[in-house]
Coordinates of C-alpha atoms in Angstrom, one line a residue:
F1 CA -90.8 -96.2 195.7
T2 CA -93.6 -99.0 197.1
E3 CA -92.0 -102.7 196.6
H4 CA -89.8 -103.2 199.3
R5 CA -91.9 -103.4 202.4
S6 CA -89.5 -100.3 204.8
S7 CA -92.8 -98.6 202.0
G8 CA -94.7 -100.3 205.2
L9 CA -97.8 -101.4 203.2
Q10 CA -99.3 -104.7 203.8
A11 CA -98.1 -106.8 201.7
E12 CA -100.7 -106.7 198.5
D13 CA -100.3 -103.1 197.7
R14 CA -96.4 -103.2 197.5
G15 CA -95.0 -102.1 193.9
R16 CA -98.4 -101.7 192.9
F17 CA -101.2 -98.9 191.6
S18 CA -102.5 -99.0 194.7
G19 CA -99.4 -98.9 197.0
I20 CA -99.4 -94.9 195.1
E21 CA -102.2 -94.4 195.8
K22 CA -102.3 -94.7 200.1
N23 CA -99.1 -93.6 200.2
I24 CA -100.7 -89.3 198.1
A25 CA -100.6 -88.0 201.3
Y26 CA -97.3 -88.0 201.7
L27 CA -96.5 -87.5 198.0
K28 CA -98.2 -84.4 199.0
E29 CA -97.0 -83.7 202.2
L30 CA -93.3 -84.1 200.0
G31 CA -94.7 -81.1 197.6
I32 CA -94.8 -83.4 194.7
N33 CA -97.8 -82.8 192.0
T34 CA -96.5 -84.6 189.5
I35 CA -95.5 -88.9 189.5
E36 CA -93.8 -90.4 186.5
L37 CA -94.7 -94.3 186.0
M38 CA -92.1 -95.3 184.4
P39 CA -92.9 -98.5 181.9
F40 CA -96.9 -99.8 183.4
Y41 CA -97.3 -101.9 180.3
E42 CA -96.2 -105.8 180.4
F43 CA -92.8 -106.2 179.4
N44 CA -90.4 -109.2 179.0
E45 CA -88.8 -110.1 183.1
S46 CA -86.2 -111.8 182.4
F47 CA -83.0 -111.4 180.4
K48 CA -82.3 -114.7 178.9
R49 CA -79.0 -115.2 176.8
G50 CA -79.8 -112.5 175.0
R51 CA -83.2 -112.3 174.2
F52 CA -86.3 -111.9 176.7
E53 CA -89.1 -114.3 177.9
E54 CA -91.1 -113.8 180.2
I55 CA -91.8 -116.0 183.9
P56 CA -94.9 -116.8 185.1
K57 CA -95.2 -115.5 189.3
E58 CA -97.8 -115.3 191.3
K59 CA -99.4 -111.5 192.1
N60 CA -96.2 -109.7 193.6
V61 CA -93.9 -112.3 194.2
A62 CA -90.2 -111.5 194.2
L63 CA -89.3 -112.7 190.7
P64 CA -86.2 -115.2 191.5
A65 CA -83.6 -115.0 188.9
P66 CA -81.7 -117.7 188.4
E67 CA -77.8 -118.2 187.4
N68 CA -76.7 -116.6 185.1
D69 CA -80.3 -115.1 184.1
R70 CA -81.4 -110.6 185.1
V71 CA -84.4 -109.6 186.1
N72 CA -85.8 -106.8 183.9
Y73 CA -88.0 -104.2 186.3
W74 CA -87.8 -101.0 183.8
G75 CA -89.5 -102.1 181.3
F76 CA -88.0 -101.1 178.2
T77 CA -87.5 -103.6 175.3
G78 CA -88.9 -103.3 172.2
D79 CA -91.5 -106.5 172.6
A80 CA -94.1 -105.0 175.1
L81 CA -97.7 -105.5 175.1
R82 CA -98.0 -101.1 175.6
F83 CA -101.9 -101.7 175.4
S84 CA -101.5 -104.2 178.4
V85 CA -101.0 -102.1 181.6
K86 CA -99.2 -104.6 184.0
N87 CA -101.2 -106.9 185.7
A88 CA -98.6 -107.5 188.6
F89 CA -99.0 -103.9 189.3
G90 CA -103.0 -103.3 188.9
G91 CA -104.1 -103.8 185.8
V92 CA -106.6 -101.4 183.8
E93 CA -108.3 -100.9 186.1
G94 CA -105.3 -99.7 189.2
L95 CA -104.5 -97.5 187.6
R96 CA -107.8 -96.0 186.2
S97 CA -107.5 -95.4 190.1
L98 CA -104.9 -94.0 190.5
V99 CA -105.0 -91.3 187.8
N100 CA -108.5 -90.7 189.7
T101 CA -107.0 -90.5 193.1
L102 CA -103.8 -88.5 192.0
H103 CA -106.5 -86.4 189.7
K104 CA -109.0 -86.1 192.9
N105 CA -105.4 -84.7 195.2
G106 CA -104.5 -82.1 192.3
M107 CA -101.3 -84.0 190.9
E108 CA -100.7 -85.4 187.9
L109 CA -99.9 -89.2 186.6
I110 CA -96.8 -89.1 183.5
C111 CA -96.2 -92.3 181.4
D112 CA -93.4 -93.8 180.1
M113 CA -93.5 -95.1 177.0
Y114 CA -90.6 -96.3 175.3
F115 CA -90.9 -97.0 171.5
S116 CA -87.5 -98.3 169.2
G117 CA -87.9 -96.9 166.2
K118 CA -89.3 -100.5 164.4
E119 CA -93.0 -99.0 165.4
D120 CA -95.7 -97.1 162.6
T121 CA -96.9 -93.8 163.6
F122 CA -99.9 -95.6 163.9
Y123 CA -99.3 -97.3 166.7
V124 CA -97.7 -95.4 168.0
L125 CA -100.1 -93.2 167.9
S126 CA -103.0 -95.5 169.0
V127 CA -101.5 -96.7 171.8
L128 CA -100.7 -92.6 173.4
R129 CA -104.8 -92.3 172.2
Y130 CA -105.5 -94.9 174.6
Y131 CA -103.7 -93.7 177.4
A132 CA -104.6 -90.4 176.7
M133 CA -108.3 -91.1 176.3
N134 CA -109.0 -93.9 177.8
I135 CA -107.3 -93.3 181.1
G136 CA -106.9 -90.2 181.2
V137 CA -103.4 -90.0 181.7
D138 CA -101.4 -86.0 181.7
G139 CA -99.3 -87.2 180.0
F140 CA -95.7 -89.1 178.3
H141 CA -92.4 -89.0 178.3
I142 CA -90.8 -90.4 174.5
I143 CA -88.1 -92.4 175.3
G144 CA -86.5 -94.1 172.2
Y145 CA -87.7 -93.0 169.5
A146 CA -91.7 -91.4 168.3
P147 CA -93.1 -89.6 165.2
L148 CA -93.1 -86.2 167.4
K149 CA -94.4 -84.5 164.4
E150 CA -97.7 -86.3 164.2
I151 CA -97.6 -86.9 168.1
C152 CA -97.1 -83.3 168.3
A153 CA -99.7 -82.5 165.9
D154 CA -102.3 -85.3 166.4
P155 CA -105.8 -83.2 167.4
F156 CA -106.8 -86.7 170.1
I157 CA -103.4 -86.5 172.4
K158 CA -101.9 -82.5 171.6
D159 CA -103.2 -80.6 174.6
V160 CA -101.6 -84.2 177.0
K161 CA -97.9 -82.7 178.0
L162 CA -94.8 -84.6 176.9
W163 CA -91.8 -85.3 177.3
A164 CA -88.5 -86.1 175.0
D165 CA -85.0 -85.8 174.3
S166 CA -85.9 -83.2 171.9
F167 CA -88.9 -82.4 169.1
P168 CA -87.6 -81.4 165.5
A169 CA -88.1 -77.5 164.3
G170 CA -92.1 -77.1 163.6
T171 CA -93.9 -79.2 166.2
G172 CA -94.6 -76.1 168.5
R173 CA -93.0 -77.8 171.2
N174 CA -89.4 -76.3 170.8

């Protein structure tokens, strides 16, 4: 949404949370009241011969795509660092600022969270609690596998919005 130079943003705001903040008036004009962020936490960006490897990069510099390598812009990897907000996007302070600015403008933030199914329940709940309680995100779009029954019953995150492909019977969110 903000990465390309056609966004009209200065280079230091392109592809960052601050770039979204600077476009809130435009989003409101379109009638948008909720933004969904694809994975916003640290993830490996280079897909090389079947596995991800981190490519060091300066802030907001396009990643080089070496021959026969692909760049992962999506972030849906099982080895992501979900407690660490992606520094290239503005880090934890940038995310907090975005959430606060959205809320001041009557808008909400939903965050995509990918879980492969290899994570234990305590870890998944801890990640969701962290972003709901410490950052103030309004909801989560659960992608992949997650212990949905436990998430729905958790007293710390039971009031946030949740999206998933399906919810098990008895969660109260069918």
